[in-house]
CSV table of C-alpha atoms in Angstrom, one decimal:
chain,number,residue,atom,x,y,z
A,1,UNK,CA,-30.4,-28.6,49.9
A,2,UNK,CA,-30.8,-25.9,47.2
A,3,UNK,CA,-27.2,-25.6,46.4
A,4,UNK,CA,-27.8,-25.3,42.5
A,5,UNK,CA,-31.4,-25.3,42.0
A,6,UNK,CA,-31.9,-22.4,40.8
A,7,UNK,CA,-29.3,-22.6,38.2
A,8,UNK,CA,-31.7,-23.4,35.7
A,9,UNK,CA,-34.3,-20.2,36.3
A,10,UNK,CA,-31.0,-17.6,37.0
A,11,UNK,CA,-29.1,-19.1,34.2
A,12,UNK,CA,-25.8,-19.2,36.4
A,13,UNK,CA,-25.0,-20.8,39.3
A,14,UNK,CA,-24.0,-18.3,41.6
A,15,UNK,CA,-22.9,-20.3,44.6
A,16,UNK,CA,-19.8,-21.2,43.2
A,17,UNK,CA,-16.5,-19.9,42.1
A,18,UNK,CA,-17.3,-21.5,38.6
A,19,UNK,CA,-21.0,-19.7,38.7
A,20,UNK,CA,-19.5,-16.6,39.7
A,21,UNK,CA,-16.8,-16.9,36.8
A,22,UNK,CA,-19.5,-17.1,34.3
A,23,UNK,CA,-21.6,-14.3,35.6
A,24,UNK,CA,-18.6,-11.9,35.0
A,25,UNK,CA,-18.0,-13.3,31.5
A,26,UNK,CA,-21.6,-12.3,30.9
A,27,UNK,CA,-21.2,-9.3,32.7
A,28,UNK,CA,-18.2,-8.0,30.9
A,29,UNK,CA,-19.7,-8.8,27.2
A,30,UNK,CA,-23.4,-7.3,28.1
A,31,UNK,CA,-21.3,-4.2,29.3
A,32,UNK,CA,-19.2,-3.9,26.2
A,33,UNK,CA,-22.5,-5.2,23.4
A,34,UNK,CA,-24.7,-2.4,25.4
A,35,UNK,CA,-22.2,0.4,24.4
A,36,UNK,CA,-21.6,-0.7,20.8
A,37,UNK,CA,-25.6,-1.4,20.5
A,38,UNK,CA,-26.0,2.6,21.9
A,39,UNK,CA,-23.5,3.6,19.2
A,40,UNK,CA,-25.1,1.8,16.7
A,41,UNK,CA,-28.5,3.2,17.2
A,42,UNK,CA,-27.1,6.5,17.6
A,43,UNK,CA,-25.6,6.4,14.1
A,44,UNK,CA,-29.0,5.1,12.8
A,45,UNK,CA,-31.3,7.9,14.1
A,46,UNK,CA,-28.6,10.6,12.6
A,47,UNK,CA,-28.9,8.3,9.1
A,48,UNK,CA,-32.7,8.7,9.4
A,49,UNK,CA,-32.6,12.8,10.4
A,50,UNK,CA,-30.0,12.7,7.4
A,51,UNK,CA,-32.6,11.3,4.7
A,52,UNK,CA,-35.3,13.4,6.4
A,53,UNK,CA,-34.1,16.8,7.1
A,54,UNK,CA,-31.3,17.3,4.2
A,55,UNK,CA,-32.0,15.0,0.8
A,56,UNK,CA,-34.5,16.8,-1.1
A,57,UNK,CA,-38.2,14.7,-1.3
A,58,UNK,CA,-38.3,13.1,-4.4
A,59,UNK,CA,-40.0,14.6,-7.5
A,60,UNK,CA,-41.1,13.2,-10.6
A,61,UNK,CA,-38.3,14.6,-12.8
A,62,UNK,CA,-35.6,13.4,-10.0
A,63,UNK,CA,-37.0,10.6,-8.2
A,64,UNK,CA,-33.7,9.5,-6.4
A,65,UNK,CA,-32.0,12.1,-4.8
A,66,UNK,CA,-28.1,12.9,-5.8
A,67,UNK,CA,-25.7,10.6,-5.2
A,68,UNK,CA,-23.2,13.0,-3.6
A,69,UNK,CA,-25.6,14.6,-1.5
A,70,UNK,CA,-26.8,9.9,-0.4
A,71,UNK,CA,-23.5,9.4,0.1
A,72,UNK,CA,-23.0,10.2,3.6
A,73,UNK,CA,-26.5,8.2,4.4
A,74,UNK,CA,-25.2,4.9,2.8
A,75,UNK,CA,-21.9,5.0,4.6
A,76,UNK,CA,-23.9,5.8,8.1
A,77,UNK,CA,-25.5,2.9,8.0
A,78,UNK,CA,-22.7,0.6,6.8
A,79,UNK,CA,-21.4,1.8,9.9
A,80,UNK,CA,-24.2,1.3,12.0
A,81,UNK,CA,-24.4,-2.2,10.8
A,82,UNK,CA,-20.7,-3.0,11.5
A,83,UNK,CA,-21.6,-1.6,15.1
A,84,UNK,CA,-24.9,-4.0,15.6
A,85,UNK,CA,-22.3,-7.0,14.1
A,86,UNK,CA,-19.9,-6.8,16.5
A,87,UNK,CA,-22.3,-5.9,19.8
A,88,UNK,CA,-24.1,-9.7,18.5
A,89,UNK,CA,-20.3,-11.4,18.3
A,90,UNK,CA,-20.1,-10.2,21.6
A,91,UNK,CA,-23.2,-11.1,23.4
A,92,UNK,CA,-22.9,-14.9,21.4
A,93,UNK,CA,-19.3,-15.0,22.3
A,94,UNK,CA,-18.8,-18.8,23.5
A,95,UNK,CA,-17.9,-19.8,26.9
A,96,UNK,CA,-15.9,-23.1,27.8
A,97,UNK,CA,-19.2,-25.3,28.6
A,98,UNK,CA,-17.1,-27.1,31.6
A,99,UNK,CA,-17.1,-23.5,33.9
A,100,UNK,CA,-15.8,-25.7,36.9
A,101,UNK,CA,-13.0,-27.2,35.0
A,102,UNK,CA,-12.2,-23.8,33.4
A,103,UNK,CA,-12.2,-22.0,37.0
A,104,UNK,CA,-9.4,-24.7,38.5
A,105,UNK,CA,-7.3,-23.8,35.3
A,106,UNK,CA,-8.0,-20.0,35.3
A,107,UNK,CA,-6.7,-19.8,38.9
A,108,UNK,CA,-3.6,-17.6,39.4
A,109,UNK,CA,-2.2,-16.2,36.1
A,110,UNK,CA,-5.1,-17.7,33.9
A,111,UNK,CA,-7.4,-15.3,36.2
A,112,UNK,CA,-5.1,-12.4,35.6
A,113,UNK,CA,-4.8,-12.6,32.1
A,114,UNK,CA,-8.5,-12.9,31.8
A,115,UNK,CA,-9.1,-9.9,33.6
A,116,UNK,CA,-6.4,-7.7,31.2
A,117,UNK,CA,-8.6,-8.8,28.1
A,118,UNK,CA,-11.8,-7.9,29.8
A,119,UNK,CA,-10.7,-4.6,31.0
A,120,UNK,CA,-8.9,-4.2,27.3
A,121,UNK,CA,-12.6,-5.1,25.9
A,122,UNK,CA,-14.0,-2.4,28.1
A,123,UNK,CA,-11.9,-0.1,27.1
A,124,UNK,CA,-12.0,-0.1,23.7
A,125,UNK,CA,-16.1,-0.5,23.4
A,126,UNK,CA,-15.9,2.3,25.4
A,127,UNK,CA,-13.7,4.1,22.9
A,128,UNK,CA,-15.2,3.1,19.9
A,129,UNK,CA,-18.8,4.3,21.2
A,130,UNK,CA,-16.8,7.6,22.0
A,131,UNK,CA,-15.8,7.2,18.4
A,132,UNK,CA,-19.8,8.0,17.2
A,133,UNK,CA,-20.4,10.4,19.6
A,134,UNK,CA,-21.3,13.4,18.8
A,135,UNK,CA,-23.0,12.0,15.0
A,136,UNK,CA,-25.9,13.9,14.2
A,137,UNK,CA,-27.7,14.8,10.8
A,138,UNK,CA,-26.0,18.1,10.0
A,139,UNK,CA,-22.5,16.2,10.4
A,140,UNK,CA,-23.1,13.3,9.1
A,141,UNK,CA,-20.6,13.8,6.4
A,142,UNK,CA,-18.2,13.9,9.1
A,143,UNK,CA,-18.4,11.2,10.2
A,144,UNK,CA,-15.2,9.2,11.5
A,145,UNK,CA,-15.8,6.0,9.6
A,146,UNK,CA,-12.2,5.5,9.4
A,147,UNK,CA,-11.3,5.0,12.7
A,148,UNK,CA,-14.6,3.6,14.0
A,149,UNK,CA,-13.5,0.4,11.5
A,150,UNK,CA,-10.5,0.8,13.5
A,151,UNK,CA,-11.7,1.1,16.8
A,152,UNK,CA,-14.0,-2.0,16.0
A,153,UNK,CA,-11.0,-4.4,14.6
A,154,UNK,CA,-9.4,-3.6,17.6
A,155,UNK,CA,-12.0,-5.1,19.9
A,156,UNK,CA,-12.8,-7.7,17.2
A,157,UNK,CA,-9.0,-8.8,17.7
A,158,UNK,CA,-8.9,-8.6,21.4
A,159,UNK,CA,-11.9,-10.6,21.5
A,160,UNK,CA,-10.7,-13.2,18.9
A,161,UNK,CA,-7.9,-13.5,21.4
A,162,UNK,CA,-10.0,-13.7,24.4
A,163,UNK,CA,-12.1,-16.5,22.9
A,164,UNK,CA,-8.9,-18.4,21.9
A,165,UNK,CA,-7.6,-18.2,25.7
A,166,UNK,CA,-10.8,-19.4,27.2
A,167,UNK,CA,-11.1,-22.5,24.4
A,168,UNK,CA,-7.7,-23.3,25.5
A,169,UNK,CA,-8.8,-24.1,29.1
């Protein structure tokens, strides 16, 4: 009988309710880590553009460029970095290491409320990468740092939550 042995080379056990319950955990947090990742990377090359195509090269008489004009660079890639954080919190997320145990309690309402913080965590990576957009070097300075923190405590929050419900099985 093969029932379970590949589990070890797939990494879930798909042949069961319980395998198939920790697939779609997976599933929803690669989705969600894969758009914030994007977002971040996004915000990185138009840092990079930034530093190359507008700050003057440095000079001997001025050999670090105003900061005014660094600024928008420096807050880019705090931003960026907040991204990468939470797309890592996502993918290492913990899962209840008993799956079978957890599937007989997440049955019925348990299942349902697990599905409204997945689709909430899909919605709100998928905001908060809509966030970044459109960031490029030449509006860089425009950059909606404001509510990209926002958009990110948001998820951060609905994930806290989703974590506390699944430690709770």
């Amino acid at each position: 009988m093969t029932h379970g042995a590949f589990e070890p080379l797939v990494g879930v056990d798909r042949y069961t309710e319980a395998g198939r319950l920790r697939e779609d955990d997976l599933a929803v947090r690669t989705y969600a880590a894969e758009l914030l990742a994007l977002a971040a990377q996004r915000i990185g090359r138009a840092a990079v553009d930034y530093q190359r195509t507008i700050l003057p090269p440095s000079t001997r008489e001025q050999p670090f460029p105003p900061a005014e004009l660094k600024a928008p660079m420096d807050a880019a890639k705090r931003c960026a970095q907040r991204y990468t954080a939470a797309a890592d919190r996502l993918r290492n997320a913990p899962f209840p290491p008993d799956p079978k145990k957890a599937w007989k309690q997440l049955k019925g309402p348990g299942a349902a409320r697990l599905l409204d913080f997945d689709r909430m965590l899909h919605r709100q990576a998928e905001f908060a990468a809509s966030v970044v957009d459109g960031v490029s070097a030449p509006v860089l300075s425009e950059l909606p740092i404001r509510e990209a923190d926002q958009a990110l405590d948001e998820l951060t929050r609905t994930l806290d939550q989703r974590i506390g419900f699944l430690s709770g099985l």
